[in-house]
Amino acid sequence: MFDLIFSYLLITTILFSANIGLFFGNFRLNNIKSSLIFMLIGIILFIVVFTSSLLTFSLGDYLAYIFILISIIIFIIMIVYLKINIKLMPVISATILLYYITSFLLASQLNEYVFNGLLLSVVSIIVMIVAFQSSKLLIFAKRPYDVIIGEFMSLSGILIFIFGLTYVSIMNLDYKMFSSFLILTPTYQLIYVIIGIVIVLIIGSYWNDKKNLR
């Protein structure tokens, strides 16, 4: 069970970190300032995960509902971001807050908190930096940058919603026949496919717009 929960935590960390990195692509930040901000977010994530070790409570029976609630909140944030005239910082703050709450709830179900916290923080910082650097290419795409972020949030919300729908079934599987990682292998493959498609679209849009400018 612990391996399964950590796999969920790792995936949600990647999704939220990429989302945050893309959000900060809206600001004209240099590499040093953006890296410092992402490092601060990663340090706070470590503190959140470490703090979760001080509390002992089981959420195993409620994680399905928690995943579904998280996905609904993601869609609400996306709708507010795309449809309602609101400043960007409240949207980013809400996303980061949801990220910390999700990490806290999932990490509270794990052992070896310090190691997990360090690993997650490093992964989070790297993903945010990569997403932020990718935004420099995405702004050249013909599709509005806000729409691209909304599409990513939509995919993230759908994936987490699927976590909620399948959680009970996965927990009832015989772990003597399947490992937690093997169970989530299709999910990892889906993430790789999504990342691959996004990279191809970014490169294609960039070169296409470059040709049109000539």
mmCIF file of C-alpha atoms in Angstrom:
data_model
loop_
_atom_site.group_PDB
_atom_site.id
_atom_site.type_symbol
_atom_site.label_atom_id
_atom_site.label_comp_id
_atom_site.label_asym_id
_atom_site.label_seq_id
_atom_site.Cartn_x
_atom_site.Cartn_y
_atom_site.Cartn_z
ATOM 1 C CA MET A 1 0.000 0.000 0.000
ATOM 2 C CA PHE A 2 2.818 2.427 0.872
ATOM 3 C CA ASP A 3 4.411 1.963 -2.579
ATOM 4 C CA LEU A 4 1.047 2.618 -4.203
ATOM 5 C CA ILE A 5 0.430 5.804 -2.216
ATOM 6 C CA PHE A 6 3.935 7.058 -2.933
ATOM 7 C CA SER A 7 3.361 6.432 -6.652
ATOM 8 C CA TYR A 8 0.188 8.529 -6.459
ATOM 9 C CA LEU A 9 2.111 11.217 -4.580
ATOM 10 C CA LEU A 10 4.929 11.247 -7.134
ATOM 11 C CA ILE A 11 2.517 11.562 -10.067
ATOM 12 C CA THR A 12 0.516 14.377 -8.462
ATOM 13 C CA THR A 13 3.792 16.130 -7.598
ATOM 14 C CA ILE A 14 4.841 16.044 -11.259
ATOM 15 C CA LEU A 15 1.433 17.277 -12.448
ATOM 16 C CA PHE A 16 1.161 20.162 -9.979
ATOM 17 C CA SER A 17 4.799 21.190 -10.422
ATOM 18 C CA ALA A 18 4.424 21.336 -14.205
ATOM 19 C CA ASN A 19 1.242 23.381 -13.797
ATOM 20 C CA ILE A 20 2.964 25.844 -11.452
ATOM 21 C CA GLY A 21 5.945 26.164 -13.789
ATOM 22 C CA LEU A 22 3.629 26.909 -16.715
ATOM 23 C CA PHE A 23 1.734 29.494 -14.662
ATOM 24 C CA PHE A 24 4.956 31.360 -13.888
ATOM 25 C CA GLY A 25 5.654 31.435 -17.614
ATOM 26 C CA ASN A 26 3.143 34.308 -17.684
ATOM 27 C CA PHE A 27 5.641 36.474 -15.809
ATOM 28 C CA ARG A 28 8.781 38.004 -17.227
ATOM 29 C CA LEU A 29 11.173 36.371 -14.783
ATOM 30 C CA ASN A 30 14.803 35.639 -15.489
ATOM 31 C CA ASN A 31 16.247 32.198 -14.821
ATOM 32 C CA ILE A 32 17.749 33.167 -11.467
ATOM 33 C CA LYS A 33 14.560 34.664 -10.005
ATOM 34 C CA SER A 34 12.386 31.833 -11.284
ATOM 35 C CA SER A 35 14.796 29.194 -9.945
ATOM 36 C CA LEU A 36 14.830 30.855 -6.515
ATOM 37 C CA ILE A 37 11.014 30.894 -6.441
ATOM 38 C CA PHE A 38 10.846 27.232 -7.431
ATOM 39 C CA MET A 39 13.449 26.317 -4.820
ATOM 40 C CA LEU A 40 11.381 28.101 -2.176
ATOM 41 C CA ILE A 41 8.262 26.200 -3.255
ATOM 42 C CA GLY A 42 10.267 22.953 -3.118
ATOM 43 C CA ILE A 43 11.604 23.728 0.372
ATOM 44 C CA ILE A 44 8.098 24.440 1.640
ATOM 45 C CA LEU A 45 6.988 21.140 0.084
ATOM 46 C CA PHE A 46 9.680 19.340 2.093
ATOM 47 C CA ILE A 47 8.469 21.042 5.272
ATOM 48 C CA VAL A 48 4.877 20.063 4.476
ATOM 49 C CA VAL A 49 5.800 16.414 3.890
ATOM 50 C CA PHE A 50 7.997 16.314 6.993
ATOM 51 C CA THR A 51 5.255 17.904 9.104
ATOM 52 C CA SER A 52 2.850 15.208 7.946
ATOM 53 C CA SER A 53 5.014 12.671 9.837
ATOM 54 C CA LEU A 54 4.046 14.341 13.116
ATOM 55 C CA LEU A 55 0.418 13.336 12.631
ATOM 56 C CA THR A 56 -0.900 9.791 12.572
ATOM 57 C CA PHE A 57 -4.242 9.248 10.876
ATOM 58 C CA SER A 58 -5.479 6.859 8.221
ATOM 59 C CA LEU A 59 -7.225 8.098 5.102
ATOM 60 C CA GLY A 60 -7.263 4.806 3.243
ATOM 61 C CA ASP A 61 -11.056 4.630 3.162
ATOM 62 C CA TYR A 62 -11.412 8.219 1.961
ATOM 63 C CA LEU A 63 -8.653 8.621 -0.630
ATOM 64 C CA ALA A 64 -11.021 7.871 -3.499
ATOM 65 C CA TYR A 65 -13.221 10.796 -2.450
ATOM 66 C CA ILE A 66 -10.162 12.975 -1.842
ATOM 67 C CA PHE A 67 -8.870 12.362 -5.384
ATOM 68 C CA ILE A 68 -12.267 13.182 -6.861
ATOM 69 C CA LEU A 69 -12.526 16.361 -4.758
ATOM 70 C CA ILE A 70 -9.015 17.431 -5.833
ATOM 71 C CA SER A 71 -9.918 16.926 -9.498
ATOM 72 C CA ILE A 72 -13.088 19.003 -9.066
ATOM 73 C CA ILE A 73 -11.103 21.832 -7.446
ATOM 74 C CA ILE A 74 -8.597 21.704 -10.332
ATOM 75 C CA PHE A 75 -11.442 22.135 -12.819
ATOM 76 C CA ILE A 76 -12.847 25.020 -10.770
ATOM 77 C CA ILE A 77 -9.448 26.755 -10.768
ATOM 78 C CA MET A 78 -9.188 26.154 -14.515
ATOM 79 C CA ILE A 79 -12.622 27.682 -15.160
ATOM 80 C CA VAL A 80 -11.795 30.695 -12.985
ATOM 81 C CA TYR A 81 -8.482 31.106 -14.812
ATOM 82 C CA LEU A 82 -9.980 30.891 -18.301
ATOM 83 C CA LYS A 83 -13.463 32.357 -17.958
ATOM 84 C CA ILE A 84 -13.418 34.862 -15.123
ATOM 85 C CA ASN A 85 -11.502 38.128 -15.240
ATOM 86 C CA ILE A 86 -9.300 37.634 -12.184
ATOM 87 C CA LYS A 87 -5.680 38.404 -11.470
ATOM 88 C CA LEU A 88 -3.188 35.599 -11.993
ATOM 89 C CA MET A 89 -1.611 35.540 -8.534
ATOM 90 C CA PRO A 90 -4.768 34.328 -6.697
ATOM 91 C CA VAL A 91 -5.045 31.478 -9.214
ATOM 92 C CA ILE A 92 -1.390 30.505 -8.730
ATOM 93 C CA SER A 93 -1.755 30.777 -4.945
ATOM 94 C CA ALA A 94 -4.835 28.523 -5.005
ATOM 95 C CA THR A 95 -2.975 25.960 -7.145
ATOM 96 C CA ILE A 96 0.073 25.963 -4.849
ATOM 97 C CA LEU A 97 -2.150 25.675 -1.762
ATOM 98 C CA LEU A 98 -4.006 22.721 -3.300
ATOM 99 C CA TYR A 99 -0.617 21.198 -4.172
ATOM 100 C CA TYR A 100 0.547 21.400 -0.545
ATOM 101 C CA ILE A 101 -2.741 20.063 0.826
ATOM 102 C CA THR A 102 -2.665 17.112 -1.587
ATOM 103 C CA SER A 103 0.967 16.361 -0.740
ATOM 104 C CA PHE A 104 0.269 16.604 2.984
ATOM 105 C CA LEU A 105 -2.676 14.210 2.860
ATOM 106 C CA LEU A 106 -0.885 11.615 0.727
ATOM 107 C CA ALA A 107 2.461 11.882 2.530
ATOM 108 C CA SER A 108 0.762 11.393 5.890
ATOM 109 C CA GLN A 109 0.068 7.801 4.828
ATOM 110 C CA LEU A 110 3.749 7.015 4.186
ATOM 111 C CA ASN A 111 6.845 5.956 6.081
ATOM 112 C CA GLU A 112 10.405 7.295 5.618
ATOM 113 C CA TYR A 113 9.146 10.854 5.446
ATOM 114 C CA VAL A 114 12.511 12.621 5.258
ATOM 115 C CA PHE A 115 13.693 10.596 2.248
ATOM 116 C CA ASN A 116 10.367 10.949 0.490
ATOM 117 C CA GLY A 117 10.295 14.658 1.226
ATOM 118 C CA LEU A 118 13.773 15.253 -0.193
ATOM 119 C CA LEU A 119 13.039 13.197 -3.292
ATOM 120 C CA LEU A 120 9.720 14.921 -3.930
ATOM 121 C CA SER A 121 11.218 18.373 -3.397
ATOM 122 C CA VAL A 122 14.026 17.736 -5.896
ATOM 123 C CA VAL A 123 11.606 16.278 -8.454
ATOM 124 C CA SER A 124 9.218 19.192 -7.948
ATOM 125 C CA ILE A 125 11.920 21.832 -8.446
ATOM 126 C CA ILE A 126 13.257 20.139 -11.586
ATOM 127 C CA VAL A 127 9.798 19.768 -13.134
ATOM 128 C CA MET A 128 8.902 23.406 -12.390
ATOM 129 C CA ILE A 129 12.127 24.637 -13.998
ATOM 130 C CA VAL A 130 11.614 22.446 -17.086
ATOM 131 C CA ALA A 131 7.980 23.598 -17.436
ATOM 132 C CA PHE A 132 8.996 27.243 -17.017
ATOM 133 C CA GLN A 133 11.688 26.934 -19.687
ATOM 134 C CA SER A 134 9.185 25.195 -21.984
ATOM 135 C CA SER A 135 6.855 28.164 -21.623
ATOM 136 C CA LYS A 136 9.400 30.259 -23.529
ATOM 137 C CA LEU A 137 8.616 28.138 -26.587
ATOM 138 C CA LEU A 138 4.898 27.861 -25.924
ATOM 139 C CA ILE A 139 4.401 31.614 -26.140
ATOM 140 C CA PHE A 140 5.297 31.372 -29.852
ATOM 141 C CA ALA A 141 2.480 28.910 -30.501
ATOM 142 C CA LYS A 142 -0.596 30.077 -32.419
ATOM 143 C CA ARG A 143 -2.890 28.853 -29.654
ATOM 144 C CA PRO A 144 -3.229 31.302 -26.743
ATOM 145 C CA TYR A 145 -0.893 30.447 -23.882
ATOM 146 C CA ASP A 146 -3.769 30.495 -21.374
ATOM 147 C CA VAL A 147 -5.604 27.862 -23.427
ATOM 148 C CA ILE A 148 -2.527 25.620 -23.409
ATOM 149 C CA ILE A 149 -2.335 25.854 -19.622
ATOM 150 C CA GLY A 150 -6.074 25.146 -19.393
ATOM 151 C CA GLU A 151 -5.684 22.029 -21.526
ATOM 152 C CA PHE A 152 -2.888 20.769 -19.286
ATOM 153 C CA MET A 153 -4.994 21.416 -16.180
ATOM 154 C CA SER A 154 -7.887 19.574 -17.807
ATOM 155 C CA LEU A 155 -5.713 16.517 -18.487
ATOM 156 C CA SER A 156 -4.359 16.636 -14.924
ATOM 157 C CA GLY A 157 -7.854 16.867 -13.463
ATOM 158 C CA ILE A 158 -9.065 13.944 -15.571
ATOM 159 C CA LEU A 159 -6.103 11.787 -14.534
ATOM 160 C CA ILE A 160 -6.611 12.506 -10.825
ATOM 161 C CA PHE A 161 -10.350 11.879 -11.247
ATOM 162 C CA ILE A 162 -9.457 8.454 -12.692
ATOM 163 C CA PHE A 163 -7.323 7.844 -9.590
ATOM 164 C CA GLY A 164 -10.431 8.392 -7.500
ATOM 165 C CA LEU A 165 -12.611 6.116 -9.610
ATOM 166 C CA THR A 166 -10.101 3.245 -9.677
ATOM 167 C CA TYR A 167 -8.624 3.548 -6.172
ATOM 168 C CA VAL A 168 -10.965 1.060 -4.469
ATOM 169 C CA SER A 169 -10.520 -1.509 -7.239
ATOM 170 C CA ILE A 170 -6.735 -1.209 -7.130
ATOM 171 C CA MET A 171 -6.650 -1.550 -3.347
ATOM 172 C CA ASN A 172 -8.721 -4.760 -3.586
ATOM 173 C CA LEU A 173 -6.278 -6.423 -5.982
ATOM 174 C CA ASP A 174 -4.108 -9.289 -4.828
ATOM 175 C CA TYR A 175 -0.684 -7.716 -4.260
ATOM 176 C CA LYS A 176 0.942 -11.144 -4.287
ATOM 177 C CA MET A 177 0.278 -11.237 -8.019
ATOM 178 C CA PHE A 178 0.818 -7.539 -8.827
ATOM 179 C CA SER A 179 3.190 -4.942 -7.471
ATOM 180 C CA SER A 180 2.031 -1.386 -6.902
ATOM 181 C CA PHE A 181 4.319 -0.093 -9.624
ATOM 182 C CA LEU A 182 3.030 -2.696 -12.084
ATOM 183 C CA ILE A 183 -0.542 -1.679 -11.331
ATOM 184 C CA LEU A 184 0.246 1.953 -12.099
ATOM 185 C CA THR A 185 2.388 1.184 -15.161
ATOM 186 C CA PRO A 186 -0.429 2.152 -17.600
ATOM 187 C CA THR A 187 -0.717 5.479 -15.764
ATOM 188 C CA TYR A 188 3.008 6.135 -16.102
ATOM 189 C CA GLN A 189 2.802 5.214 -19.786
ATOM 190 C CA LEU A 190 -0.103 7.653 -20.217
ATOM 191 C CA ILE A 191 1.971 10.423 -18.638
ATOM 192 C CA TYR A 192 4.910 9.623 -20.953
ATOM 193 C CA VAL A 193 2.588 9.763 -23.963
ATOM 194 C CA ILE A 194 1.129 13.117 -22.835
ATOM 195 C CA ILE A 195 4.611 14.550 -22.243
ATOM 196 C CA GLY A 196 5.763 13.271 -25.649
ATOM 197 C CA ILE A 197 2.774 14.807 -27.416
ATOM 198 C CA VAL A 198 3.289 18.145 -25.642
ATOM 199 C CA ILE A 199 6.984 18.202 -26.613
ATOM 200 C CA VAL A 200 6.176 17.441 -30.251
ATOM 201 C CA LEU A 201 3.479 20.147 -30.308
ATOM 202 C CA ILE A 202 5.820 22.680 -28.722
ATOM 203 C CA ILE A 203 8.615 22.020 -31.205
ATOM 204 C CA GLY A 204 6.197 21.882 -34.149
ATOM 205 C CA SER A 205 4.451 25.114 -33.198
ATOM 206 C CA TYR A 206 7.777 26.868 -32.625
ATOM 207 C CA TRP A 207 9.245 25.925 -36.007
ATOM 208 C CA ASN A 208 5.970 26.587 -37.810
ATOM 209 C CA ASP A 209 5.739 30.097 -36.371
ATOM 210 C CA LYS A 210 9.407 30.686 -37.122
ATOM 211 C CA LYS A 211 8.802 29.869 -40.786
ATOM 212 C CA ASN A 212 5.773 32.165 -40.915
ATOM 213 C CA LEU A 213 7.829 35.045 -39.562
ATOM 214 C CA ARG A 214 10.407 34.724 -42.323
#
